[in-house]
Coordinates of C-alpha atoms in Angstrom, one line a residue:
M1 CA -40.4 10.3 27.6
K2 CA -39.4 11.4 24.5
H3 CA -37.3 8.5 24.5
M4 CA -39.0 6.0 25.8
T5 CA -41.7 6.4 22.7
L6 CA -39.1 6.3 20.5
I7 CA -37.3 3.6 22.4
I8 CA -40.8 1.2 22.1
T9 CA -40.9 2.5 18.3
I10 CA -37.5 0.3 17.6
V11 CA -38.2 -2.5 20.0
L12 CA -41.6 -2.7 17.9
M13 CA -40.7 -2.3 14.1
S14 CA -37.7 -4.8 15.3
F15 CA -40.4 -7.5 15.9
G16 CA -42.2 -6.3 13.1
N17 CA -44.2 -9.7 12.2
G18 CA -41.9 -12.0 14.5
A19 CA -39.2 -12.2 11.5
S20 CA -36.8 -10.6 12.4
Q21 CA -34.2 -11.8 16.1
I22 CA -32.8 -10.0 17.9
N23 CA -28.8 -10.9 17.8
S24 CA -27.0 -9.0 21.7
F25 CA -28.0 -6.0 23.0
E26 CA -25.4 -3.4 25.1
E27 CA -26.7 -1.8 28.2
I28 CA -26.0 2.5 28.0
H29 CA -26.1 3.8 31.7
L30 CA -27.3 7.8 31.5
D31 CA -28.4 10.1 33.9
R32 CA -31.9 9.0 34.2
P33 CA -34.1 8.0 37.2
D34 CA -33.9 3.8 36.1
N35 CA -30.3 4.7 35.2
S36 CA -30.5 2.4 32.3
L37 CA -31.6 2.4 28.5
K38 CA -31.3 -0.6 26.3
V39 CA -30.1 -0.4 22.7
F40 CA -31.0 -3.7 20.4
N41 CA -28.6 -4.6 17.2
Y42 CA -31.0 -6.1 15.2
S43 CA -30.8 -8.5 12.0
F44 CA -32.7 -10.4 9.9
E45 CA -32.0 -13.7 9.9
E46 CA -34.3 -15.8 8.2
I47 CA -37.5 -15.0 6.5
H48 CA -40.3 -17.6 5.3
L49 CA -42.2 -17.0 1.8
D50 CA -44.8 -18.9 0.2
R51 CA -41.2 -19.9 -1.7
P52 CA -40.1 -24.2 -3.0
D53 CA -37.6 -23.5 -0.2
N54 CA -39.7 -21.6 2.1
S55 CA -36.9 -19.1 3.1
L56 CA -34.7 -15.8 2.4
K57 CA -31.5 -15.9 3.4
V58 CA -30.6 -12.1 4.3
F59 CA -25.9 -12.1 4.2
N60 CA -23.4 -9.7 5.1
F61 CA -20.6 -9.5 2.4
E62 CA -18.5 -12.1 4.4
E63 CA -21.6 -15.0 3.9
L64 CA -22.2 -13.7 0.1
Q65 CA -18.5 -15.0 -0.8
S66 CA -19.2 -18.4 -1.2
Y67 CA -21.8 -17.6 -4.0
L68 CA -19.4 -15.4 -5.4
S69 CA -16.6 -17.8 -6.2
E70 CA -16.3 -21.5 -8.0
K71 CA -18.5 -24.0 -5.5
D72 CA -19.0 -26.9 -8.4
A73 CA -16.7 -27.1 -10.9
K74 CA -19.5 -28.0 -13.6
K75 CA -21.9 -25.8 -13.2
T76 CA -21.7 -21.6 -14.8
Y77 CA -23.0 -19.4 -12.0
V78 CA -25.2 -16.4 -13.0
I79 CA -26.0 -13.5 -10.3
N80 CA -27.8 -11.2 -10.8
F81 CA -28.2 -8.0 -8.3
W82 CA -30.4 -6.1 -7.9
A83 CA -33.7 -4.0 -5.6
T84 CA -37.4 -4.1 -6.5
W85 CA -37.2 0.1 -6.1
C86 CA -34.8 -0.6 -9.6
A87 CA -36.6 0.0 -12.3
P88 CA -34.7 -1.9 -15.1
C89 CA -33.4 -4.5 -12.5
V90 CA -37.1 -5.3 -11.3
K91 CA -37.6 -4.8 -15.8
E92 CA -35.1 -7.1 -16.0
L93 CA -36.3 -9.7 -13.8
P94 CA -37.8 -11.9 -16.1
Y95 CA -35.0 -12.7 -18.6
F96 CA -33.1 -14.6 -15.1
E97 CA -36.4 -16.3 -15.2
Q98 CA -36.3 -17.1 -18.5
L99 CA -33.2 -18.0 -19.0
N100 CA -32.8 -20.8 -15.2
A101 CA -36.6 -22.3 -16.2
K102 CA -34.3 -23.1 -20.5
Y103 CA -30.5 -23.7 -18.7
S104 CA -31.2 -25.0 -15.9
N105 CA -30.6 -28.5 -17.1
H106 CA -27.2 -27.3 -18.1
N107 CA -25.6 -27.2 -14.9
V108 CA -26.5 -22.8 -15.0
E109 CA -27.9 -21.6 -11.3
V110 CA -29.4 -18.0 -11.3
I111 CA -28.5 -16.5 -7.8
L112 CA -30.7 -12.7 -7.8
V113 CA -28.9 -11.1 -5.0
S114 CA -31.7 -8.3 -3.5
L115 CA -29.9 -4.8 -2.8
D116 CA -33.7 -3.7 -1.3
F117 CA -33.0 -2.0 1.9
P118 CA -33.4 -4.3 5.5
K119 CA -36.7 -2.3 6.8
Q120 CA -38.7 -2.5 3.0
I121 CA -38.1 -7.1 3.7
E122 CA -40.5 -7.4 4.5
T123 CA -43.5 -4.6 3.1
K124 CA -41.4 -4.4 -0.2
L125 CA -38.6 -7.4 -0.7
K126 CA -41.7 -10.2 0.4
P127 CA -44.6 -9.0 -1.1
F128 CA -42.8 -8.0 -4.4
L129 CA -41.5 -12.2 -4.8
K130 CA -44.0 -14.3 -3.7
K131 CA -46.5 -11.2 -6.1
N132 CA -44.2 -12.6 -9.4
A133 CA -43.0 -15.8 -7.5
L134 CA -39.7 -16.5 -9.1
K135 CA -38.1 -19.1 -9.3
S136 CA -34.5 -18.3 -8.8
E137 CA -32.6 -18.6 -5.6
V138 CA -32.9 -15.3 -4.2
V139 CA -30.9 -14.0 -0.9
V140 CA -30.5 -10.4 0.2
L141 CA -27.1 -8.4 1.1
D142 CA -27.2 -6.2 4.0
D143 CA -23.3 -4.9 4.6
V144 CA -23.6 -0.8 4.1
D145 CA -19.2 -1.1 3.8
S146 CA -20.3 -1.0 0.2
N147 CA -16.7 0.2 -0.3
T148 CA -15.7 -2.2 0.6
W149 CA -17.0 -5.3 -0.4
I150 CA -17.8 -3.2 -4.4
P151 CA -14.4 -3.4 -5.1
K152 CA -14.4 -7.9 -3.5
V153 CA -17.2 -8.4 -6.4
N154 CA -15.2 -7.1 -9.5
K155 CA -13.1 -3.9 -9.1
N156 CA -14.6 -1.3 -11.8
W157 CA -17.7 -1.5 -10.6
S158 CA -19.2 1.7 -9.5
G159 CA -22.0 -0.1 -7.3
A160 CA -25.3 1.0 -9.9
I161 CA -27.8 -2.1 -10.3
P162 CA -28.7 -4.0 -12.8
A163 CA -25.5 -5.1 -12.5
T164 CA -24.5 -8.7 -12.9
L165 CA -21.4 -11.7 -12.1
I166 CA -20.8 -14.3 -15.0
Y167 CA -18.8 -17.3 -14.0
N168 CA -17.2 -21.0 -14.6
K169 CA -14.3 -22.2 -13.4
D170 CA -12.6 -21.5 -16.3
K171 CA -14.1 -18.5 -17.0
K172 CA -15.1 -15.2 -15.0
A173 CA -16.7 -11.7 -16.9
F174 CA -19.1 -8.6 -14.4
Y175 CA -21.0 -7.0 -16.6
E176 CA -22.4 -3.4 -15.5
R177 CA -25.4 -2.9 -17.3
S178 CA -29.1 -3.7 -17.2
F179 CA -30.3 -6.9 -20.4
N180 CA -33.2 -7.9 -22.3
Y181 CA -33.5 -11.9 -23.1
Q182 CA -31.5 -11.9 -26.3
E183 CA -27.8 -10.5 -25.0
L184 CA -28.5 -12.6 -21.7
E185 CA -28.9 -15.7 -23.6
T186 CA -26.1 -15.2 -25.8
E187 CA -24.0 -14.5 -22.8
V188 CA -24.9 -17.3 -21.2
K189 CA -23.7 -19.2 -24.4
Q190 CA -19.7 -18.6 -23.7
F191 CA -20.1 -19.9 -20.8
I192 CA -21.9 -23.1 -22.0
K193 CA -19.9 -25.7 -23.0

């Protein structure tokens, strides 16, 4: 009976508010009267929000990599790694929003990569985004193999956040620190011609 309660709890958590999607399941045979237990692997693919594009993209690192290398030769990209549980990250988010608003006409694109835990997307991240009405693009990185992907972002990154990658076709810089607005703007201006 304990196992059945655990299975029901996992299945209910998987469905949440209808935002998650079951991708696959595998069957495990046990010495039980019904002889099987279904185990569900789930992932959040798209979560709808009250945002201009009405969705939140969730990526593994392989899927996120396209955001970390040149997409548009005329743009400068500001990629900030953050999480709602990181106080310095939350403190600097308004500076990234201000930068996004001020420099969007200067071919600067701000992308906020949330490292929030997948199980907290519904309870923490979505309410945070709604409350703070962030206008920058927000994506979630859901990849537990951080020892593999952290050095791919920057070979010297310890994995601490906040961390910011700024790049364009000519230049790339990585910052493992928090910014105030003036510091952030000063760094971005070095990338704008």
